[in-house]
Amino acid sequence: MIGMYLAERFSPGVFLPLALVIAAAASGGTVHGARLGMDAAFALLLLAQFRSWDDLADRGRDGVAHPERALVRTTSIAPIVAFTGALAILNICFAVQRDASGLAVSVLVALIGILGAWYSLRTQRTAAGDILLLSKYPAMVLVVAGDRVLSAPMEVLSAALALHLAASLYEAWHDPAGPLSIGGHR
Protein backbone atom coordinates (compact mmCIF):
# COMPACT_ATOMS: atom_id res chain seq x y z
CA MET A 1 0.00 0.00 0.00
CA ILE A 2 2.74 2.50 0.93
CA GLY A 3 4.68 1.85 -2.28
CA MET A 4 1.58 2.26 -4.42
CA TYR A 5 0.65 5.45 -2.56
CA LEU A 6 4.14 6.95 -2.93
CA ALA A 7 4.32 6.05 -6.63
CA GLU A 8 1.00 7.80 -7.20
CA ARG A 9 1.30 10.86 -4.93
CA PHE A 10 5.01 11.48 -4.30
CA SER A 11 6.57 11.91 -7.73
CA PRO A 12 10.37 12.24 -7.60
CA GLY A 13 10.12 14.63 -10.57
CA VAL A 14 8.19 17.07 -8.38
CA PHE A 15 9.42 16.41 -4.86
CA LEU A 16 13.19 16.04 -5.43
CA PRO A 17 13.44 19.53 -7.00
CA LEU A 18 11.19 20.93 -4.26
CA ALA A 19 13.43 19.36 -1.60
CA LEU A 20 16.45 20.98 -3.27
CA VAL A 21 14.68 24.35 -3.33
CA ILE A 22 13.87 24.04 0.39
CA ALA A 23 17.48 23.03 1.13
CA ALA A 24 18.87 25.95 -0.90
CA ALA A 25 16.47 28.36 0.81
CA ALA A 26 17.61 27.03 4.18
CA SER A 27 21.30 27.49 3.32
CA GLY A 28 21.49 31.04 4.65
CA GLY A 29 23.11 32.15 1.41
CA THR A 30 26.06 29.75 1.69
CA VAL A 31 25.52 26.54 -0.26
CA HIS A 32 27.84 23.62 0.48
CA GLY A 33 27.49 20.39 -1.52
CA ALA A 34 27.41 17.87 1.33
CA ARG A 35 25.24 20.05 3.55
CA LEU A 36 22.87 20.75 0.65
CA GLY A 37 22.49 17.00 0.12
CA MET A 38 21.76 16.33 3.80
CA ASP A 39 19.35 19.27 3.95
CA ALA A 40 17.57 18.06 0.80
CA ALA A 41 17.23 14.55 2.26
CA PHE A 42 15.70 16.03 5.44
CA ALA A 43 13.40 18.24 3.35
CA LEU A 44 12.30 15.18 1.37
CA LEU A 45 11.33 13.39 4.59
CA LEU A 46 9.38 16.47 5.74
CA LEU A 47 7.64 16.67 2.36
CA ALA A 48 6.67 12.99 2.57
CA GLN A 49 5.29 13.44 6.08
CA PHE A 50 3.15 16.44 5.24
CA ARG A 51 2.06 15.17 1.81
CA SER A 52 0.73 11.96 3.31
CA TRP A 53 -0.94 13.86 6.16
CA ASP A 54 -2.56 16.25 3.66
CA ASP A 55 -3.85 13.29 1.67
CA LEU A 56 -5.23 11.62 4.79
CA ALA A 57 -7.02 14.85 5.73
CA ASP A 58 -8.41 15.20 2.19
CA ARG A 59 -9.45 11.55 1.82
CA GLY A 60 -13.18 12.28 2.12
CA ARG A 61 -13.09 15.05 -0.48
CA ASP A 62 -10.81 12.98 -2.71
CA GLY A 63 -13.36 10.16 -2.58
CA VAL A 64 -15.63 12.40 -4.63
CA ALA A 65 -13.11 14.35 -6.73
CA HIS A 66 -10.46 11.62 -7.21
CA PRO A 67 -12.00 8.19 -6.53
CA GLU A 68 -9.19 6.48 -8.44
CA ARG A 69 -6.51 7.40 -5.88
CA ALA A 70 -4.94 4.55 -3.94
CA LEU A 71 -5.63 6.13 -0.56
CA VAL A 72 -9.32 6.45 -1.43
CA ARG A 73 -9.62 2.89 -2.79
CA THR A 74 -7.88 1.16 0.12
CA THR A 75 -9.95 -0.66 2.72
CA SER A 76 -7.54 0.29 5.53
CA ILE A 77 -5.67 3.54 6.02
CA ALA A 78 -3.73 2.08 8.96
CA PRO A 79 -0.51 1.60 6.93
CA ILE A 80 -0.43 5.21 5.73
CA VAL A 81 -1.34 6.51 9.20
CA ALA A 82 1.54 4.49 10.67
CA PHE A 83 3.87 5.67 7.88
CA THR A 84 2.94 9.31 8.50
CA GLY A 85 3.36 8.93 12.26
CA ALA A 86 6.74 7.23 11.83
CA LEU A 87 7.88 10.05 9.55
CA ALA A 88 6.76 12.63 12.13
CA ILE A 89 8.76 10.89 14.88
CA LEU A 90 11.80 10.50 12.61
CA ASN A 91 11.64 14.15 11.55
CA ILE A 92 11.34 15.36 15.13
CA CYS A 93 14.38 13.25 16.06
CA PHE A 94 16.34 14.65 13.09
CA ALA A 95 15.34 18.21 14.03
CA VAL A 96 16.57 17.67 17.60
CA GLN A 97 19.81 16.02 16.46
CA ARG A 98 20.63 18.55 13.74
CA ASP A 99 19.97 21.75 15.67
CA ALA A 100 21.17 22.28 19.23
CA SER A 101 19.38 25.65 19.43
CA GLY A 102 15.97 23.93 19.53
CA LEU A 103 14.60 26.22 16.83
CA ALA A 104 14.07 23.44 14.28
CA VAL A 105 12.16 21.15 16.61
CA SER A 106 10.12 24.07 17.99
CA VAL A 107 9.01 25.12 14.50
CA LEU A 108 8.30 21.52 13.49
CA VAL A 109 6.23 20.74 16.59
CA ALA A 110 4.35 24.05 16.19
CA LEU A 111 3.65 23.24 12.53
CA ILE A 112 2.37 19.78 13.44
CA GLY A 113 0.13 21.28 16.14
CA ILE A 114 -1.23 24.09 13.97
CA LEU A 115 -1.96 21.86 10.98
CA GLY A 116 -3.44 19.17 13.22
CA ALA A 117 -5.81 21.72 14.73
CA TRP A 118 -6.69 23.09 11.30
CA TYR A 119 -7.40 19.64 9.85
CA SER A 120 -9.67 18.79 12.77
CA LEU A 121 -11.59 22.11 12.62
CA ARG A 122 -11.80 22.64 8.87
CA THR A 123 -15.21 22.19 7.29
CA GLN A 124 -14.53 23.64 3.86
CA ARG A 125 -11.70 25.11 1.83
CA THR A 126 -11.08 28.82 2.22
CA ALA A 127 -8.40 31.16 0.91
CA ALA A 128 -7.10 31.71 4.46
CA GLY A 129 -7.05 27.96 5.06
CA ASP A 130 -5.15 27.29 1.85
CA ILE A 131 -2.61 29.99 2.73
CA LEU A 132 -2.22 28.39 6.16
CA LEU A 133 -1.67 24.95 4.60
CA LEU A 134 0.87 26.40 2.17
CA SER A 135 2.77 27.86 5.14
CA LYS A 136 4.20 24.39 5.66
CA TYR A 137 6.75 25.12 2.92
CA PRO A 138 8.39 28.16 4.51
CA ALA A 139 8.13 26.38 7.88
CA MET A 140 10.09 23.49 6.35
CA VAL A 141 12.77 25.99 5.33
CA LEU A 142 13.05 27.08 8.97
CA VAL A 143 13.12 23.49 10.22
CA VAL A 144 15.85 22.50 7.75
CA ALA A 145 17.82 25.70 8.43
CA GLY A 146 17.70 25.31 12.22
CA ASP A 147 20.19 27.66 13.86
CA ARG A 148 21.12 29.15 10.47
CA VAL A 149 17.99 31.24 10.95
CA LEU A 150 19.83 32.89 13.84
CA SER A 151 23.11 33.45 11.98
CA ALA A 152 21.59 34.53 8.64
CA PRO A 153 18.03 35.63 9.44
CA MET A 154 17.48 37.91 6.43
CA GLU A 155 18.70 35.30 3.94
CA VAL A 156 16.71 32.41 5.39
CA LEU A 157 13.52 34.35 6.16
CA SER A 158 13.54 36.08 2.74
CA ALA A 159 13.98 32.74 0.99
CA ALA A 160 11.21 31.19 3.11
CA LEU A 161 8.86 34.07 2.27
CA ALA A 162 9.71 33.79 -1.44
CA LEU A 163 8.94 30.06 -1.31
CA HIS A 164 5.56 30.76 0.31
CA LEU A 165 4.73 33.27 -2.41
CA ALA A 166 5.81 30.82 -5.14
CA ALA A 167 3.76 27.99 -3.59
CA SER A 168 0.72 30.26 -3.30
CA LEU A 169 1.01 31.40 -6.92
CA TYR A 170 1.45 27.82 -8.09
CA GLU A 171 -1.61 26.72 -6.12
CA ALA A 172 -3.62 29.62 -7.57
CA TRP A 173 -2.64 28.54 -11.09
CA HIS A 174 -2.73 24.76 -10.58
CA ASP A 175 -6.11 24.43 -8.84
CA PRO A 176 -8.76 26.37 -10.77
CA ALA A 177 -11.48 25.15 -8.38
CA GLY A 178 -9.58 26.27 -5.27
CA PRO A 179 -10.26 29.43 -3.28
CA LEU A 180 -6.95 30.97 -4.41
CA SER A 181 -7.65 30.31 -8.09
CA ILE A 182 -6.61 32.77 -10.77
CA GLY A 183 -8.03 30.61 -13.54
CA GLY A 184 -5.00 28.45 -14.30
CA HIS A 185 -4.77 25.09 -15.98
CA ARG A 186 -5.96 21.57 -15.27
mmCIF file of C-alpha atoms in Angstrom, residues 8-180:
data_model
loop_
_atom_site.group_PDB
_atom_site.id
_atom_site.type_symbol
_atom_site.label_atom_id
_atom_site.label_comp_id
_atom_site.label_asym_id
_atom_site.label_seq_id
_atom_site.Cartn_x
_atom_site.Cartn_y
_atom_site.Cartn_z
ATOM 1 C CA GLU A 8 1.004 7.798 -7.197
ATOM 2 C CA ARG A 9 1.303 10.862 -4.931
ATOM 3 C CA PHE A 10 5.010 11.476 -4.297
ATOM 4 C CA SER A 11 6.567 11.910 -7.727
ATOM 5 C CA PRO A 12 10.371 12.244 -7.599
ATOM 6 C CA GLY A 13 10.121 14.626 -10.568
ATOM 7 C CA VAL A 14 8.188 17.071 -8.375
ATOM 8 C CA PHE A 15 9.421 16.409 -4.861
ATOM 9 C CA LEU A 16 13.186 16.043 -5.432
ATOM 10 C CA PRO A 17 13.441 19.528 -7.003
ATOM 11 C CA LEU A 18 11.187 20.928 -4.260
ATOM 12 C CA ALA A 19 13.429 19.359 -1.604
ATOM 13 C CA LEU A 20 16.455 20.985 -3.266
ATOM 14 C CA VAL A 21 14.677 24.354 -3.326
ATOM 15 C CA ILE A 22 13.872 24.041 0.390
ATOM 16 C CA ALA A 23 17.478 23.032 1.131
ATOM 17 C CA ALA A 24 18.875 25.947 -0.899
ATOM 18 C CA ALA A 25 16.466 28.361 0.806
ATOM 19 C CA ALA A 26 17.614 27.027 4.183
ATOM 20 C CA SER A 27 21.299 27.494 3.325
ATOM 21 C CA GLY A 28 21.486 31.039 4.646
ATOM 22 C CA GLY A 29 23.112 32.149 1.414
ATOM 23 C CA THR A 30 26.055 29.750 1.690
ATOM 24 C CA VAL A 31 25.522 26.542 -0.263
ATOM 25 C CA HIS A 32 27.842 23.620 0.481
ATOM 26 C CA GLY A 33 27.487 20.391 -1.520
ATOM 27 C CA ALA A 34 27.408 17.870 1.331
ATOM 28 C CA ARG A 35 25.236 20.046 3.549
ATOM 29 C CA LEU A 36 22.868 20.752 0.648
ATOM 30 C CA GLY A 37 22.488 17.000 0.121
ATOM 31 C CA MET A 38 21.756 16.335 3.796
ATOM 32 C CA ASP A 39 19.353 19.269 3.946
ATOM 33 C CA ALA A 40 17.575 18.058 0.795
ATOM 34 C CA ALA A 41 17.228 14.555 2.264
ATOM 35 C CA PHE A 42 15.701 16.033 5.441
ATOM 36 C CA ALA A 43 13.399 18.242 3.354
ATOM 37 C CA LEU A 44 12.296 15.178 1.367
ATOM 38 C CA LEU A 45 11.331 13.393 4.592
ATOM 39 C CA LEU A 46 9.383 16.465 5.738
ATOM 40 C CA LEU A 47 7.640 16.670 2.362
ATOM 41 C CA ALA A 48 6.668 12.987 2.568
ATOM 42 C CA GLN A 49 5.292 13.442 6.083
ATOM 43 C CA PHE A 50 3.155 16.439 5.237
ATOM 44 C CA ARG A 51 2.056 15.167 1.810
ATOM 45 C CA SER A 52 0.735 11.957 3.314
ATOM 46 C CA TRP A 53 -0.938 13.856 6.163
ATOM 47 C CA ASP A 54 -2.565 16.246 3.664
ATOM 48 C CA ASP A 55 -3.846 13.287 1.667
ATOM 49 C CA LEU A 56 -5.233 11.623 4.791
ATOM 50 C CA ALA A 57 -7.016 14.854 5.733
ATOM 51 C CA ASP A 58 -8.408 15.196 2.190
ATOM 52 C CA ARG A 59 -9.452 11.551 1.823
ATOM 53 C CA GLY A 60 -13.184 12.279 2.116
ATOM 54 C CA ARG A 61 -13.094 15.045 -0.476
ATOM 55 C CA ASP A 62 -10.808 12.978 -2.710
ATOM 56 C CA GLY A 63 -13.363 10.158 -2.575
ATOM 57 C CA VAL A 64 -15.633 12.403 -4.632
ATOM 58 C CA ALA A 65 -13.112 14.346 -6.732
ATOM 59 C CA HIS A 66 -10.460 11.618 -7.206
ATOM 60 C CA PRO A 67 -12.005 8.189 -6.526
ATOM 61 C CA GLU A 68 -9.190 6.477 -8.441
ATOM 62 C CA ARG A 69 -6.510 7.401 -5.882
ATOM 63 C CA ALA A 70 -4.937 4.553 -3.942
ATOM 64 C CA LEU A 71 -5.626 6.127 -0.556
ATOM 65 C CA VAL A 72 -9.317 6.451 -1.431
ATOM 66 C CA ARG A 73 -9.619 2.892 -2.790
ATOM 67 C CA THR A 74 -7.877 1.159 0.117
ATOM 68 C CA THR A 75 -9.949 -0.657 2.722
ATOM 69 C CA SER A 76 -7.539 0.294 5.535
ATOM 70 C CA ILE A 77 -5.670 3.537 6.023
ATOM 71 C CA ALA A 78 -3.727 2.079 8.965
ATOM 72 C CA PRO A 79 -0.511 1.596 6.934
ATOM 73 C CA ILE A 80 -0.428 5.211 5.734
ATOM 74 C CA VAL A 81 -1.339 6.513 9.198
ATOM 75 C CA ALA A 82 1.544 4.486 10.667
ATOM 76 C CA PHE A 83 3.870 5.671 7.884
ATOM 77 C CA THR A 84 2.944 9.312 8.501
ATOM 78 C CA GLY A 85 3.364 8.934 12.257
ATOM 79 C CA ALA A 86 6.744 7.234 11.832
ATOM 80 C CA LEU A 87 7.884 10.049 9.546
ATOM 81 C CA ALA A 88 6.762 12.628 12.132
ATOM 82 C CA ILE A 89 8.763 10.894 14.876
ATOM 83 C CA LEU A 90 11.801 10.502 12.609
ATOM 84 C CA ASN A 91 11.640 14.150 11.550
ATOM 85 C CA ILE A 92 11.337 15.358 15.134
ATOM 86 C CA CYS A 93 14.377 13.252 16.055
ATOM 87 C CA PHE A 94 16.335 14.649 13.094
ATOM 88 C CA ALA A 95 15.345 18.208 14.031
ATOM 89 C CA VAL A 96 16.569 17.668 17.598
ATOM 90 C CA GLN A 97 19.807 16.016 16.461
ATOM 91 C CA ARG A 98 20.632 18.554 13.738
ATOM 92 C CA ASP A 99 19.970 21.752 15.674
ATOM 93 C CA ALA A 100 21.172 22.282 19.227
ATOM 94 C CA SER A 101 19.381 25.649 19.433
ATOM 95 C CA GLY A 102 15.967 23.935 19.531
ATOM 96 C CA LEU A 103 14.601 26.224 16.832
ATOM 97 C CA ALA A 104 14.066 23.445 14.275
ATOM 98 C CA VAL A 105 12.156 21.150 16.606
ATOM 99 C CA SER A 106 10.122 24.070 17.985
ATOM 100 C CA VAL A 107 9.014 25.123 14.498
ATOM 101 C CA LEU A 108 8.298 21.524 13.486
ATOM 102 C CA VAL A 109 6.234 20.744 16.588
ATOM 103 C CA ALA A 110 4.353 24.045 16.194
ATOM 104 C CA LEU A 111 3.648 23.242 12.528
ATOM 105 C CA ILE A 112 2.367 19.782 13.441
ATOM 106 C CA GLY A 113 0.128 21.278 16.142
ATOM 107 C CA ILE A 114 -1.230 24.090 13.971
ATOM 108 C CA LEU A 115 -1.962 21.856 10.979
ATOM 109 C CA GLY A 116 -3.445 19.169 13.218
ATOM 110 C CA ALA A 117 -5.807 21.718 14.733
ATOM 111 C CA TRP A 118 -6.692 23.093 11.301
ATOM 112 C CA TYR A 119 -7.397 19.640 9.849
ATOM 113 C CA SER A 120 -9.665 18.792 12.772
ATOM 114 C CA LEU A 121 -11.586 22.112 12.625
ATOM 115 C CA ARG A 122 -11.802 22.637 8.867
ATOM 116 C CA THR A 123 -15.206 22.186 7.289
ATOM 117 C CA GLN A 124 -14.532 23.643 3.857
ATOM 118 C CA ARG A 125 -11.702 25.111 1.828
ATOM 119 C CA THR A 126 -11.083 28.824 2.222
ATOM 120 C CA ALA A 127 -8.395 31.161 0.915
ATOM 121 C CA ALA A 128 -7.101 31.707 4.457
ATOM 122 C CA GLY A 129 -7.055 27.959 5.061
ATOM 123 C CA ASP A 130 -5.151 27.287 1.846
ATOM 124 C CA ILE A 131 -2.612 29.993 2.731
ATOM 125 C CA LEU A 132 -2.216 28.393 6.162
ATOM 126 C CA LEU A 133 -1.675 24.951 4.596
ATOM 127 C CA LEU A 134 0.872 26.402 2.172
ATOM 128 C CA SER A 135 2.769 27.859 5.140
ATOM 129 C CA LYS A 136 4.198 24.395 5.665
ATOM 130 C CA TYR A 137 6.750 25.122 2.916
ATOM 131 C CA PRO A 138 8.395 28.163 4.515
ATOM 132 C CA ALA A 139 8.133 26.383 7.877
ATOM 133 C CA MET A 140 10.086 23.491 6.347
ATOM 134 C CA VAL A 141 12.769 25.990 5.329
ATOM 135 C CA LEU A 142 13.046 27.084 8.965
ATOM 136 C CA VAL A 143 13.121 23.492 10.216
ATOM 137 C CA VAL A 144 15.853 22.503 7.753
ATOM 138 C CA ALA A 145 17.821 25.704 8.434
ATOM 139 C CA GLY A 146 17.697 25.312 12.216
ATOM 140 C CA ASP A 147 20.186 27.663 13.859
ATOM 141 C CA ARG A 148 21.122 29.147 10.469
ATOM 142 C CA VAL A 149 17.986 31.240 10.953
ATOM 143 C CA LEU A 150 19.834 32.891 13.843
ATOM 144 C CA SER A 151 23.112 33.447 11.982
ATOM 145 C CA ALA A 152 21.595 34.528 8.644
ATOM 146 C CA PRO A 153 18.031 35.635 9.436
ATOM 147 C CA MET A 154 17.477 37.911 6.431
ATOM 148 C CA GLU A 155 18.700 35.303 3.937
ATOM 149 C CA VAL A 156 16.706 32.410 5.389
ATOM 150 C CA LEU A 157 13.520 34.351 6.157
ATOM 151 C CA SER A 158 13.538 36.083 2.745
ATOM 152 C CA ALA A 159 13.978 32.744 0.991
ATOM 153 C CA ALA A 160 11.206 31.193 3.110
ATOM 154 C CA LEU A 161 8.860 34.067 2.267
ATOM 155 C CA ALA A 162 9.707 33.785 -1.444
ATOM 156 C CA LEU A 163 8.935 30.059 -1.310
ATOM 157 C CA HIS A 164 5.561 30.764 0.312
ATOM 158 C CA LEU A 165 4.731 33.269 -2.410
ATOM 159 C CA ALA A 166 5.812 30.824 -5.140
ATOM 160 C CA ALA A 167 3.765 27.986 -3.592
ATOM 161 C CA SER A 168 0.718 30.259 -3.301
ATOM 162 C CA LEU A 169 1.007 31.397 -6.916
ATOM 163 C CA TYR A 170 1.453 27.824 -8.091
ATOM 164 C CA GLU A 171 -1.607 26.721 -6.121
ATOM 165 C CA ALA A 172 -3.624 29.616 -7.572
ATOM 166 C CA TRP A 173 -2.637 28.541 -11.089
ATOM 167 C CA HIS A 174 -2.734 24.763 -10.576
ATOM 168 C CA ASP A 175 -6.113 24.434 -8.838
ATOM 169 C CA PRO A 176 -8.762 26.368 -10.769
ATOM 170 C CA ALA A 177 -11.477 25.148 -8.376
ATOM 171 C CA GLY A 178 -9.576 26.274 -5.272
ATOM 172 C CA PRO A 179 -10.261 29.429 -3.282
ATOM 173 C CA LEU A 180 -6.947 30.972 -4.407
#
